[in-house]
N, C-alpha and C. Protein backbone atom coordinates (compact mmCIF):
# COMPACT_ATOMS: atom_id res chain seq x y z
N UNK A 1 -79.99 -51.61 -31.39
CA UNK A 1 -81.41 -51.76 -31.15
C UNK A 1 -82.03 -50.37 -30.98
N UNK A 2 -83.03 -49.98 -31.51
CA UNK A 2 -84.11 -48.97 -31.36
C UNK A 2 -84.64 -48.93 -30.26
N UNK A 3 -84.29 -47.86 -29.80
CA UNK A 3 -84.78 -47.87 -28.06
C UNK A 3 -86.54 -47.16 -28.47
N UNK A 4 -87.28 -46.62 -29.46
CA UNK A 4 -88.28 -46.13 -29.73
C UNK A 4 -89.01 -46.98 -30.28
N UNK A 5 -90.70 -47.15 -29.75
CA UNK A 5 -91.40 -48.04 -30.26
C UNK A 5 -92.39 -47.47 -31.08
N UNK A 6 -92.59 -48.12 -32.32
CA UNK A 6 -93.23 -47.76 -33.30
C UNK A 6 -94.97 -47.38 -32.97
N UNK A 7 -95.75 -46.68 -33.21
CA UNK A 7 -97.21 -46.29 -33.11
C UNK A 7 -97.89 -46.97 -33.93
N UNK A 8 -98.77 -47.90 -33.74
CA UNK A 8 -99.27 -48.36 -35.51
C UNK A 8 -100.01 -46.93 -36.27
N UNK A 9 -100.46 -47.47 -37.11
CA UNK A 9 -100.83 -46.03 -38.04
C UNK A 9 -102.68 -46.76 -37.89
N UNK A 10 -102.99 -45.03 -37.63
CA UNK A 10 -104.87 -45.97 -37.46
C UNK A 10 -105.23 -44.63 -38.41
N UNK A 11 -105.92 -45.95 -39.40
CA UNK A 11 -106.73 -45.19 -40.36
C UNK A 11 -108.24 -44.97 -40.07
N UNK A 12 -109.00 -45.59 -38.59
CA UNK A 12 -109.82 -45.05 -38.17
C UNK A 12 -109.94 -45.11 -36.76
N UNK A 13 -110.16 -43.86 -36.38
CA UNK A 13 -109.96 -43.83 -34.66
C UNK A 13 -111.00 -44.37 -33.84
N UNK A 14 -111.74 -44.19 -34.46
CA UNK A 14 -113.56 -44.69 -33.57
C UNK A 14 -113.00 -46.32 -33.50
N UNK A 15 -112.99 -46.90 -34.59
CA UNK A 15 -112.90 -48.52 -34.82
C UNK A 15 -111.29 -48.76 -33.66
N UNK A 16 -110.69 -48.09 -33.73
CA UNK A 16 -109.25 -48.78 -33.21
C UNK A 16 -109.62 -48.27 -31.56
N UNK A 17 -110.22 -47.44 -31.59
CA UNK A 17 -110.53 -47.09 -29.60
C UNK A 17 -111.80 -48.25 -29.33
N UNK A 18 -112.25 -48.45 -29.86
CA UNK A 18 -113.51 -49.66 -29.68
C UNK A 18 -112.93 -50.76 -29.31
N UNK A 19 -111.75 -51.46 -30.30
CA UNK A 19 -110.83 -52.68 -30.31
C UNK A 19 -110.57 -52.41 -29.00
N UNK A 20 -109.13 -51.75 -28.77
CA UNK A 20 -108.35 -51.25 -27.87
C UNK A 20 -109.33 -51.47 -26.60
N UNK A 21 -110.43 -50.63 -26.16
CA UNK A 21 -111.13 -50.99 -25.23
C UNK A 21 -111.69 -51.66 -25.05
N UNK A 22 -112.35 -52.40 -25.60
CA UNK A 22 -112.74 -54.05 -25.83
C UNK A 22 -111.53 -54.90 -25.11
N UNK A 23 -110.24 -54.85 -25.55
CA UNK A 23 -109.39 -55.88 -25.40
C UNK A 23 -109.25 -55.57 -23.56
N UNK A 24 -108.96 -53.83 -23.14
CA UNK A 24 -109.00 -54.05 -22.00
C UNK A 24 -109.90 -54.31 -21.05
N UNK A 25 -111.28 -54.16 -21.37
CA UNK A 25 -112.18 -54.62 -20.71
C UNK A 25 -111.98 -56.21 -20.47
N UNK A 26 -112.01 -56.82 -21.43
CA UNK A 26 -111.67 -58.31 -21.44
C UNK A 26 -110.20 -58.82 -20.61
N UNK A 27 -108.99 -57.77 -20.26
CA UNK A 27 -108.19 -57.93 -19.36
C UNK A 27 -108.83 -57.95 -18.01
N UNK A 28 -109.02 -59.29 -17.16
CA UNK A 28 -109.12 -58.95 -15.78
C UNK A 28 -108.32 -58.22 -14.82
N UNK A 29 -106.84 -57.84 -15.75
CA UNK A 29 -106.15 -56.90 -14.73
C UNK A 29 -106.65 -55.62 -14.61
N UNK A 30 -107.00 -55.27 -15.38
CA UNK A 30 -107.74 -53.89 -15.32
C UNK A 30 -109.03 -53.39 -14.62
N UNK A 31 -109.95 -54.91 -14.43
CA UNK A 31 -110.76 -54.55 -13.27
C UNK A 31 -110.66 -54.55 -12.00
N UNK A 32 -109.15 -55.30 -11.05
CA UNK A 32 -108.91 -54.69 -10.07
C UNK A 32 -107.87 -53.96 -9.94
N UNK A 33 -108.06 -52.77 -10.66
CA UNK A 33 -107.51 -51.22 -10.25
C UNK A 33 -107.88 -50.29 -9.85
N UNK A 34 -107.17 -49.72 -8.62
CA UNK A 34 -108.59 -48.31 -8.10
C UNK A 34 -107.89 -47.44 -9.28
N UNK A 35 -109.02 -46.47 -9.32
CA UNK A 35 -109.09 -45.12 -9.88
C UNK A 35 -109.42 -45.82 -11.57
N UNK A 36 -109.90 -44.87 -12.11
CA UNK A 36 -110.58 -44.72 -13.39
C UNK A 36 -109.42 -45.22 -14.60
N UNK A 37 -109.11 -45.45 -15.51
CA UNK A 37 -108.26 -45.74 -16.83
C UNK A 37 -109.25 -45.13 -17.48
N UNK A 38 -108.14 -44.51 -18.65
CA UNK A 38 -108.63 -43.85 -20.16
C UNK A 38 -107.36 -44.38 -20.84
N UNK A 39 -107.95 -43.64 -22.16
CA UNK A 39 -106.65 -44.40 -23.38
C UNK A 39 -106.49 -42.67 -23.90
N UNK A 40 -105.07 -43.19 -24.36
CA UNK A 40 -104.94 -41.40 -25.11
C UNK A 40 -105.40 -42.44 -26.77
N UNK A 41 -104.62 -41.69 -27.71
CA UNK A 41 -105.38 -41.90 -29.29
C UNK A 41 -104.10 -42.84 -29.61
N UNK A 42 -102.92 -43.71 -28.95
CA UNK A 42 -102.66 -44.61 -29.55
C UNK A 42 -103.20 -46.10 -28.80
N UNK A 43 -103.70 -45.74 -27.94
CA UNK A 43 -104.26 -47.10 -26.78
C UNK A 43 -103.59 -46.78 -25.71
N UNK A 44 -102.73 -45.85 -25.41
CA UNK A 44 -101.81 -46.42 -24.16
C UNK A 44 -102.88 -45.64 -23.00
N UNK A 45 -102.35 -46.21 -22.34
CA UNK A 45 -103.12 -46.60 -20.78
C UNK A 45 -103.41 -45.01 -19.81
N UNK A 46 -104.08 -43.98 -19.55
CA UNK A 46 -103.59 -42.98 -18.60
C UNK A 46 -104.66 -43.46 -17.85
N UNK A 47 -103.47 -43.60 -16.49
CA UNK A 47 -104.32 -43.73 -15.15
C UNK A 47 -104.64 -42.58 -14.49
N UNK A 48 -105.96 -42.61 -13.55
CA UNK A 48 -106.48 -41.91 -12.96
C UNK A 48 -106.41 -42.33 -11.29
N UNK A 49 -106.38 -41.04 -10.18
CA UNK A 49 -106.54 -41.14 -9.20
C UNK A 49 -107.38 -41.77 -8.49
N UNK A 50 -107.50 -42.84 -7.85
CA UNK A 50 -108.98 -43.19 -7.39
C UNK A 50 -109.78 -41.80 -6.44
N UNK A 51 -110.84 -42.34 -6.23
CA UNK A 51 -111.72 -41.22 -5.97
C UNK A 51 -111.95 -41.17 -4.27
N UNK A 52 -111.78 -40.10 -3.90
CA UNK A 52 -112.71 -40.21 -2.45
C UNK A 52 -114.01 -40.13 -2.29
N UNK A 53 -114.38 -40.30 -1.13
CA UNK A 53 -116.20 -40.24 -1.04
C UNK A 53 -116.75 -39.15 -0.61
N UNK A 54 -116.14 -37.73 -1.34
CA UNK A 54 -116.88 -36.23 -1.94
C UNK A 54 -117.21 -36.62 -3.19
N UNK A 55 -116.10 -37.72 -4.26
CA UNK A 55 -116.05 -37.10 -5.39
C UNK A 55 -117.65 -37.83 -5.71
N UNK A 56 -117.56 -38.95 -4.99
CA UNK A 56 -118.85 -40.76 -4.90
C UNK A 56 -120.12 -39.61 -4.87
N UNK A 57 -119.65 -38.85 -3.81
CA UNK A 57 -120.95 -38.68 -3.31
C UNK A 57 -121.77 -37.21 -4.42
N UNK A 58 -120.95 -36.57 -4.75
CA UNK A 58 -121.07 -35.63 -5.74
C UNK A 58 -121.73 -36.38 -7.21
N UNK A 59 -121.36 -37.34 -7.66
CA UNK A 59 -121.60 -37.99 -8.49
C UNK A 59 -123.29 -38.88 -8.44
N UNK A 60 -122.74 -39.07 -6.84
CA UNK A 60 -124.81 -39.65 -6.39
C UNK A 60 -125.64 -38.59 -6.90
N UNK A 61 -125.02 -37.51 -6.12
CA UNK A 61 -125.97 -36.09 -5.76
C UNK A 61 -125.99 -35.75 -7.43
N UNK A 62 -125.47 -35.19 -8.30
CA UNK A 62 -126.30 -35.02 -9.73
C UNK A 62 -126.50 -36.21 -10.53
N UNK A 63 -126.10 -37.27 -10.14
CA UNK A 63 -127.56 -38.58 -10.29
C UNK A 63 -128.85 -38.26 -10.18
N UNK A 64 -128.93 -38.36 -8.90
CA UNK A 64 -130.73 -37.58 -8.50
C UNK A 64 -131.10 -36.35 -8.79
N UNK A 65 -130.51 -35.71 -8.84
CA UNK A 65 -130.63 -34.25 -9.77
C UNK A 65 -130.94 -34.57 -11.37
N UNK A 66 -130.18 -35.28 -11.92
CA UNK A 66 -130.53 -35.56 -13.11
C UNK A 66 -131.79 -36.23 -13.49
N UNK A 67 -132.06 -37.64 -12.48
CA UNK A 67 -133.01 -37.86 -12.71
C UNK A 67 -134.13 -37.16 -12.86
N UNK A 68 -134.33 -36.07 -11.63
CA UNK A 68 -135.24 -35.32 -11.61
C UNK A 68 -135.50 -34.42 -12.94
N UNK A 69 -134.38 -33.72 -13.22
CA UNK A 69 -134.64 -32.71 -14.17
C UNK A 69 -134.67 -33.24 -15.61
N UNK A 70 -133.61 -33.84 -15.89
CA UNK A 70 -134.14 -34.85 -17.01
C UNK A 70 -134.42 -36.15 -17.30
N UNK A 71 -136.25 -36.27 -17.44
CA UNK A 71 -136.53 -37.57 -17.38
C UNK A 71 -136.31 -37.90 -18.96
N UNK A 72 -136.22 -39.40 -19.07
CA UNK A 72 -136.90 -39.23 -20.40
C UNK A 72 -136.18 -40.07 -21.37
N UNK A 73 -134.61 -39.81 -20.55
CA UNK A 73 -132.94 -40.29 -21.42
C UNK A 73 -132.55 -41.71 -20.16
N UNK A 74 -131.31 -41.67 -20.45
CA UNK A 74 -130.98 -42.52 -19.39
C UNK A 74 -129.69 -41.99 -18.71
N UNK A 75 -129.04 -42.04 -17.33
CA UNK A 75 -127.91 -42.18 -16.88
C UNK A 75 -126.96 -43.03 -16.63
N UNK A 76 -125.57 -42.31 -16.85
CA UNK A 76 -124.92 -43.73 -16.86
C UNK A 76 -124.22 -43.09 -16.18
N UNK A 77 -123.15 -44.04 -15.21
CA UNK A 77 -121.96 -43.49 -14.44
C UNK A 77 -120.48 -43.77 -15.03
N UNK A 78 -119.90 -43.35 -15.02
CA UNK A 78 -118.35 -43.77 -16.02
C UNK A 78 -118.65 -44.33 -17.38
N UNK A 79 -118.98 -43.60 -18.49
CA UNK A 79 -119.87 -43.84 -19.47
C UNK A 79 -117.94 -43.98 -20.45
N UNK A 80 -117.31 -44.65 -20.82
CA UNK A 80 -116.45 -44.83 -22.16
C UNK A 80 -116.79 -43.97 -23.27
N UNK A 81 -115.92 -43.23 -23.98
CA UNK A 81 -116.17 -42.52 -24.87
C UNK A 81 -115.48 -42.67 -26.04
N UNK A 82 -115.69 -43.24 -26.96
CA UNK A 82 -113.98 -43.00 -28.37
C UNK A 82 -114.51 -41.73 -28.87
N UNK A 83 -113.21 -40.99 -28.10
CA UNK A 83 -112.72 -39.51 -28.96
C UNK A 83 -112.11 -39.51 -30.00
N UNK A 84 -111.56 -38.35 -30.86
CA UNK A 84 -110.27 -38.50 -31.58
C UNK A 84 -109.06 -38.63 -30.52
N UNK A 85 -109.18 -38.32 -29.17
CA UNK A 85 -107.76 -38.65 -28.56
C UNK A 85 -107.95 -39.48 -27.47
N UNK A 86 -108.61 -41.14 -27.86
CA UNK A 86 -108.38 -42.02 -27.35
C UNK A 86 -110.12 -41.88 -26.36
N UNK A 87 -110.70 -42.99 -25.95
CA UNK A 87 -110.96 -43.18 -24.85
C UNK A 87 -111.17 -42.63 -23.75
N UNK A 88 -112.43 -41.62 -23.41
CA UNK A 88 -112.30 -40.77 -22.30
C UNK A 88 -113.41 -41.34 -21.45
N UNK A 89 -113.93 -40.74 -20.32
CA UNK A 89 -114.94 -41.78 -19.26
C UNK A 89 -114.90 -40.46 -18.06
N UNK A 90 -116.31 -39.62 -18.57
CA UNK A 90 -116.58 -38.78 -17.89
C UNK A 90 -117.58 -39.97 -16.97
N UNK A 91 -117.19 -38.42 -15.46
CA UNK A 91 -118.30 -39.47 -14.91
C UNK A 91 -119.60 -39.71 -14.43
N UNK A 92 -120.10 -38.86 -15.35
CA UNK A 92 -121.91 -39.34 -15.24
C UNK A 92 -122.37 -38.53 -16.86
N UNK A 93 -122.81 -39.20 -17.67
CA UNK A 93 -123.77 -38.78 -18.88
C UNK A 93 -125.15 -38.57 -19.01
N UNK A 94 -125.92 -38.44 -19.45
CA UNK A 94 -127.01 -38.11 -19.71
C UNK A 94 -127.19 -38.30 -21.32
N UNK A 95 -128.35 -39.04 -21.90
CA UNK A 95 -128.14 -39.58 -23.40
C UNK A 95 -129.65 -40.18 -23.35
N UNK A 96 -130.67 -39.06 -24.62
CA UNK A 96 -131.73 -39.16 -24.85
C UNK A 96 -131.29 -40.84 -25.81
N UNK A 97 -132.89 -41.14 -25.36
CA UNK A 97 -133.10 -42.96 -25.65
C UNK A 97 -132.81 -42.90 -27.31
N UNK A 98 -133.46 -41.97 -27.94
CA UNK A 98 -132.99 -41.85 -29.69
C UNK A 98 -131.54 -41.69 -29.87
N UNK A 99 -130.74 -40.78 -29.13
CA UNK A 99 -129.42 -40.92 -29.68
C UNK A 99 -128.68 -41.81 -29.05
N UNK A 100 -129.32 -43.09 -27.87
CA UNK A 100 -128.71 -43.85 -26.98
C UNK A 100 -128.17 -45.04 -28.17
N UNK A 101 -129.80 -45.08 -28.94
CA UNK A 101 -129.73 -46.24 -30.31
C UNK A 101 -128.54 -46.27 -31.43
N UNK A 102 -128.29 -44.67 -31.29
CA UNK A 102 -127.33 -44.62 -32.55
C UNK A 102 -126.19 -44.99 -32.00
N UNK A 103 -125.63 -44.23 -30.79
CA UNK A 103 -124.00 -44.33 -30.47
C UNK A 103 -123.50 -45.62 -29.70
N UNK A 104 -124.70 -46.37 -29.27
CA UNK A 104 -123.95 -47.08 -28.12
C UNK A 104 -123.48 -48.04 -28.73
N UNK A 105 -122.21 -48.85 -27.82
CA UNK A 105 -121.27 -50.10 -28.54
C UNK A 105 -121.34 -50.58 -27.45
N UNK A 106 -120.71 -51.44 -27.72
CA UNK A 106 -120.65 -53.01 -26.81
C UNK A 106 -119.58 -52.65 -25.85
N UNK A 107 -118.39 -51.78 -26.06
CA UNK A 107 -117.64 -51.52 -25.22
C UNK A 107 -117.25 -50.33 -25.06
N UNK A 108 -117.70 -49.62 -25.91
CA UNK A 108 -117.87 -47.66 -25.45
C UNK A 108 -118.57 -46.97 -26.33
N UNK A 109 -118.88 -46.14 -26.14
CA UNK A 109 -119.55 -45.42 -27.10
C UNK A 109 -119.24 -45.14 -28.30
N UNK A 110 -119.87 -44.64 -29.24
CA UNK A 110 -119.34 -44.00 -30.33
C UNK A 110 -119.06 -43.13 -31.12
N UNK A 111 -119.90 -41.88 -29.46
CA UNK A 111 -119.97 -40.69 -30.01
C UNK A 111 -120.21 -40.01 -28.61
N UNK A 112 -120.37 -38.57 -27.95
CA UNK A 112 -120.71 -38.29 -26.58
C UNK A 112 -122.66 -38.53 -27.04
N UNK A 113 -122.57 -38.47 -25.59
CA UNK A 113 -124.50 -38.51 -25.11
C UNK A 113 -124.65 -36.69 -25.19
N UNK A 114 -126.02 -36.01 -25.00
CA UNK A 114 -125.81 -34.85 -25.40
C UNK A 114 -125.20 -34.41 -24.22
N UNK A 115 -125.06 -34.84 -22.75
CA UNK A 115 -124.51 -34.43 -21.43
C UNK A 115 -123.71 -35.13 -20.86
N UNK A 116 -122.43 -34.38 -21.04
CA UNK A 116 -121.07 -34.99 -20.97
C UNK A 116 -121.23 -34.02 -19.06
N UNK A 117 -120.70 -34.96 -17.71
CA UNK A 117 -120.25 -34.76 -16.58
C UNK A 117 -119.13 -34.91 -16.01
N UNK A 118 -118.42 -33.85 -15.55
CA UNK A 118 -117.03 -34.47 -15.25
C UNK A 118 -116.81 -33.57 -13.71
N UNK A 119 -116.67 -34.50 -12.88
CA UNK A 119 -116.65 -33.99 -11.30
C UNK A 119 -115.28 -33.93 -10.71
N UNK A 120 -114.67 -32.25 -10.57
CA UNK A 120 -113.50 -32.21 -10.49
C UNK A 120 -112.66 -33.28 -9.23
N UNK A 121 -111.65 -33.43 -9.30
CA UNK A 121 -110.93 -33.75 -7.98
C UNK A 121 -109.89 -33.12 -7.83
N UNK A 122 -108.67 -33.48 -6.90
CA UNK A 122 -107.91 -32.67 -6.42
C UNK A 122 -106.75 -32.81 -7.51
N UNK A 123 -106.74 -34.32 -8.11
CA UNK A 123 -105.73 -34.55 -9.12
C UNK A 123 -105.97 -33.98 -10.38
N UNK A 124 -107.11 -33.61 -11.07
CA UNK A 124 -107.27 -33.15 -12.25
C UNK A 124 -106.75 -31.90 -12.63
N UNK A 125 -106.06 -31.84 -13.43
CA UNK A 125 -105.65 -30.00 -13.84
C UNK A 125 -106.52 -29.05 -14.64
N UNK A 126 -105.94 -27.87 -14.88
CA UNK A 126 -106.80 -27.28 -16.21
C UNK A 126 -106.45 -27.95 -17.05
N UNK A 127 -105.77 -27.69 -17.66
CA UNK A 127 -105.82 -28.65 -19.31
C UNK A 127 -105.83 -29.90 -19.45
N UNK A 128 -106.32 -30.59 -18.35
CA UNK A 128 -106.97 -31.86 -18.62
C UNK A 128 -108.54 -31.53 -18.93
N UNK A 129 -108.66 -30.81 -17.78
CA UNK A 129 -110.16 -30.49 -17.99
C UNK A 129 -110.54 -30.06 -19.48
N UNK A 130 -109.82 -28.73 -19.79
CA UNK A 130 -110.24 -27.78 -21.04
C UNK A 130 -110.39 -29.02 -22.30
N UNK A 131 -109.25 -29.88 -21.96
CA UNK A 131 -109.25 -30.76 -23.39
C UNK A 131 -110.34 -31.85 -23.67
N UNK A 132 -110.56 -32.37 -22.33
CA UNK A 132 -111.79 -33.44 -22.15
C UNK A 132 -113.24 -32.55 -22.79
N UNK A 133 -113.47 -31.50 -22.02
CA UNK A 133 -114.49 -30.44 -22.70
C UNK A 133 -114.40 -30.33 -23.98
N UNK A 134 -113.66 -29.71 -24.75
CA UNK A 134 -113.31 -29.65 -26.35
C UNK A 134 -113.26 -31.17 -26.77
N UNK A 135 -113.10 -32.70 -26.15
CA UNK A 135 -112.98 -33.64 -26.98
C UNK A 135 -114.48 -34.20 -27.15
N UNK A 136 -115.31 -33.47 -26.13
CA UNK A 136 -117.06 -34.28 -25.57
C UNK A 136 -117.42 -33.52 -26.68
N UNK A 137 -117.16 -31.99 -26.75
CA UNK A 137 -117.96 -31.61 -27.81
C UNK A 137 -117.90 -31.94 -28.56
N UNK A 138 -116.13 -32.16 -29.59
CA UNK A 138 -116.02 -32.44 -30.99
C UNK A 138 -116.80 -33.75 -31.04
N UNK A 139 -116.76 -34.76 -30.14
CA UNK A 139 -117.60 -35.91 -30.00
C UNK A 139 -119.32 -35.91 -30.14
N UNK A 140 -119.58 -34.90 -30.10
CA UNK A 140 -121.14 -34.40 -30.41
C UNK A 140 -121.93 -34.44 -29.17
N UNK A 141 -121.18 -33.97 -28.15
CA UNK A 141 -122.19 -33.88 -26.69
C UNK A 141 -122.67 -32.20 -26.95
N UNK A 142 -124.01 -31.79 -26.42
CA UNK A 142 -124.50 -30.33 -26.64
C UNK A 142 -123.91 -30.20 -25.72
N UNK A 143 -123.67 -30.50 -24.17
CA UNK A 143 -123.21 -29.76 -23.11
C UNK A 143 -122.29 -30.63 -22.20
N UNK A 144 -121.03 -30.15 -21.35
CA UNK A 144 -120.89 -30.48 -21.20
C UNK A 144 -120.45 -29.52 -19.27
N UNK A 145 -120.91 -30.58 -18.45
CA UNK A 145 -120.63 -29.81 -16.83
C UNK A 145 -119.55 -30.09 -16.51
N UNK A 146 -119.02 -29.22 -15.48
CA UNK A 146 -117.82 -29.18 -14.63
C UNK A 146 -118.68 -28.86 -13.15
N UNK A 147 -118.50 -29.98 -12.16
CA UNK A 147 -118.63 -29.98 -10.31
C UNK A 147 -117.70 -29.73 -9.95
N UNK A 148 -117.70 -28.51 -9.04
CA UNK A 148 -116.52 -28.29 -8.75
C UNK A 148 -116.45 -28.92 -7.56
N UNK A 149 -115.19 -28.65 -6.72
CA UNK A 149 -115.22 -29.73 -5.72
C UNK A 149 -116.07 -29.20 -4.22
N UNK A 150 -116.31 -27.73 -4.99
CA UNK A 150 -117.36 -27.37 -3.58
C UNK A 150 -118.78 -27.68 -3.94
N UNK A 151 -119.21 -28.68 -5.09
CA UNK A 151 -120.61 -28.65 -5.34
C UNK A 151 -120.79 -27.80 -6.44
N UNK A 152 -120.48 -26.49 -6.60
CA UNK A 152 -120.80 -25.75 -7.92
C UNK A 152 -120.42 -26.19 -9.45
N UNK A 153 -121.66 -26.36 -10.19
CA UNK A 153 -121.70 -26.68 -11.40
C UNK A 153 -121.41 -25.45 -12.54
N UNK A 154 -120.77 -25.49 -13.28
CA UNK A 154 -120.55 -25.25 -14.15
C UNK A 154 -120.36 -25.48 -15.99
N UNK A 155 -122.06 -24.83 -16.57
CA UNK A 155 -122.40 -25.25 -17.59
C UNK A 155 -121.92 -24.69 -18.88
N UNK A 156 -121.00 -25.69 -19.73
CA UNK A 156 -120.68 -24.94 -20.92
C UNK A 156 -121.52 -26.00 -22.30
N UNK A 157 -122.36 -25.21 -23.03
CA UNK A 157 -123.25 -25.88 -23.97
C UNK A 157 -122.60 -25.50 -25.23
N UNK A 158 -122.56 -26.13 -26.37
CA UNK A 158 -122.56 -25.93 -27.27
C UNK A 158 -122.19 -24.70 -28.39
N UNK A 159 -123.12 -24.08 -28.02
CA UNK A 159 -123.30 -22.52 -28.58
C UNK A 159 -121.87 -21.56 -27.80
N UNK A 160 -121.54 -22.31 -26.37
CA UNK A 160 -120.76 -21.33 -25.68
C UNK A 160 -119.89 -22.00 -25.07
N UNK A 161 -118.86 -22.51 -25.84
CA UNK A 161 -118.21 -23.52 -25.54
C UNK A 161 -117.02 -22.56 -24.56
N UNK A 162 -116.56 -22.20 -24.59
CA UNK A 162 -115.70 -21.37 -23.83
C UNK A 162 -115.51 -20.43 -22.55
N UNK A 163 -117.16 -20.10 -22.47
CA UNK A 163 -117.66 -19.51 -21.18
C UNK A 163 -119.00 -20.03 -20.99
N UNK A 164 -118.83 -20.38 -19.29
CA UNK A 164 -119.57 -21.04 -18.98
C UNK A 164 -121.19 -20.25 -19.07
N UNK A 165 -122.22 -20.63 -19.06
CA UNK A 165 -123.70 -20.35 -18.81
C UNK A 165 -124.42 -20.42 -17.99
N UNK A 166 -125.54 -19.42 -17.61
CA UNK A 166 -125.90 -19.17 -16.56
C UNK A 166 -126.80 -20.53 -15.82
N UNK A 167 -127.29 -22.09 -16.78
CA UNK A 167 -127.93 -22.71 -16.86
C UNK A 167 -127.70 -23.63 -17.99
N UNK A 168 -127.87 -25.10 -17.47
CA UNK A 168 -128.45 -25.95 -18.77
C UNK A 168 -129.35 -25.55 -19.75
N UNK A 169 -129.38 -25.67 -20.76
CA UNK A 169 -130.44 -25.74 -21.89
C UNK A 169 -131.02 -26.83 -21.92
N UNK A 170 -131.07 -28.07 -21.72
CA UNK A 170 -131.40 -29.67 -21.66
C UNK A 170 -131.86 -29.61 -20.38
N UNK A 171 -131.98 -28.59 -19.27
CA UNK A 171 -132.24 -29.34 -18.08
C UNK A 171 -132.06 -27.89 -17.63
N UNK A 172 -133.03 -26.89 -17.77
CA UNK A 172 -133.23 -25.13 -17.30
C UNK A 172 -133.68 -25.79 -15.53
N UNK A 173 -134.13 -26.69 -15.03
CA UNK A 173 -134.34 -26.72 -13.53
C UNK A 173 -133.03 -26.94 -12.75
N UNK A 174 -132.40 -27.59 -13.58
CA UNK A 174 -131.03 -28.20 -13.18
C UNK A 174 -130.09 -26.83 -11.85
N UNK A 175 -130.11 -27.02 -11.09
CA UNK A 175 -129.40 -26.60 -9.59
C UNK A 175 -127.72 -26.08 -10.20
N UNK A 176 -127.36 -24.51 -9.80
CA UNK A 176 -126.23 -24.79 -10.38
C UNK A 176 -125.09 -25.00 -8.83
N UNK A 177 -125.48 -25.15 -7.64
CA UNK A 177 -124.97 -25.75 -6.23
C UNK A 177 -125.61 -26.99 -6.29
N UNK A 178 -124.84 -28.21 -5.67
CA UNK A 178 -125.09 -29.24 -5.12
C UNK A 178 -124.62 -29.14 -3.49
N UNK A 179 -125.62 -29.78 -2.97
CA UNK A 179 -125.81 -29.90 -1.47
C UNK A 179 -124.24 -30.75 -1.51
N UNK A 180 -123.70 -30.19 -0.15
CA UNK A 180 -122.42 -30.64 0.38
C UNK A 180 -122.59 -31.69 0.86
């Protein structure tokens, strides 16, 4: 017996992360689990740490920040994403109402919003981070933030994907401290 299990072969990644997350949404086991689930790019499952109430409350706090600075789009909190590597779920977006029409699906997106958020915790590493960043962009987000866990934001847009910026471009009022 083959102790190795076969990968199916996906000839399109958008359509097979849509399925895939569809089917687990429709699993009720998956809605009582703490901490976040993503999919890597064959479906399989990576769990996430649940969150404490810095990470809750960090996530409120550029809520209302967002609202403020950019009206106009909508926010979402744990927004689903099909990447090329599976299923990601930053956790707060920002996504003008015109490109809300094009990407959104019934069970994740289909592309990033232009403001991809991802609020560090204690479990996340660098190269989780670096790769989620590089997957929002290739996904077509213009920018994408890093909260750090003291409140400081950190903006990398588009143009400067690699070092961060002194400021949003989508949102120049945007605070680069959040109140503790």
């Amino acid at each position: 017996m083959n102790a190795l299990h076969d990968l199916p072969i996906i000839k399109n990644q958008s359509a097979f992360n849509l399925a895939r997350w569809a089917e687990l949404c429709a699993d009720p086991f998956w809605g009582q689990i703490d901490g976040k689930i993503e999919t890597d790019r064959y479906g399989q499952i990576i769990m996430n740490a649940p969150a404490d109430p810095a990470h809750g409350g960090r996530q409120a706090d550029l809520t209302l920040l967002l609202s403020k600075h950019a009206p106009g789009g909508k926010i979402i909190v744990e927004c689903p994403i099909s990447t090329t590597e599976g299923v990601k779920v930053p956790d707060i977006v920002w996504v003008s109402k015109k490109r809300l029409a094009v990407i959104s699906g019934k069970s994740a997106f289909t592309a990033a919003p232009e403001i991809c958020i991802e609020v560090l915790s204690a479990s996340n590493t660098r190269n989780e981070i670096e790769e989620k960043r590089r997957l929002y962009f290739a996904a077509g987000a213009s920018e994408v933030w890093l909260c750090e866990r003291d409140g400081h934001v950190r903006f990398f847009l588009k143009t400067t994907r690699s070092r961060a910026a002194k400021k949003s471009a989508l949102c120049p009022g945007m605070p680069a401290k959040i109140s503790e």
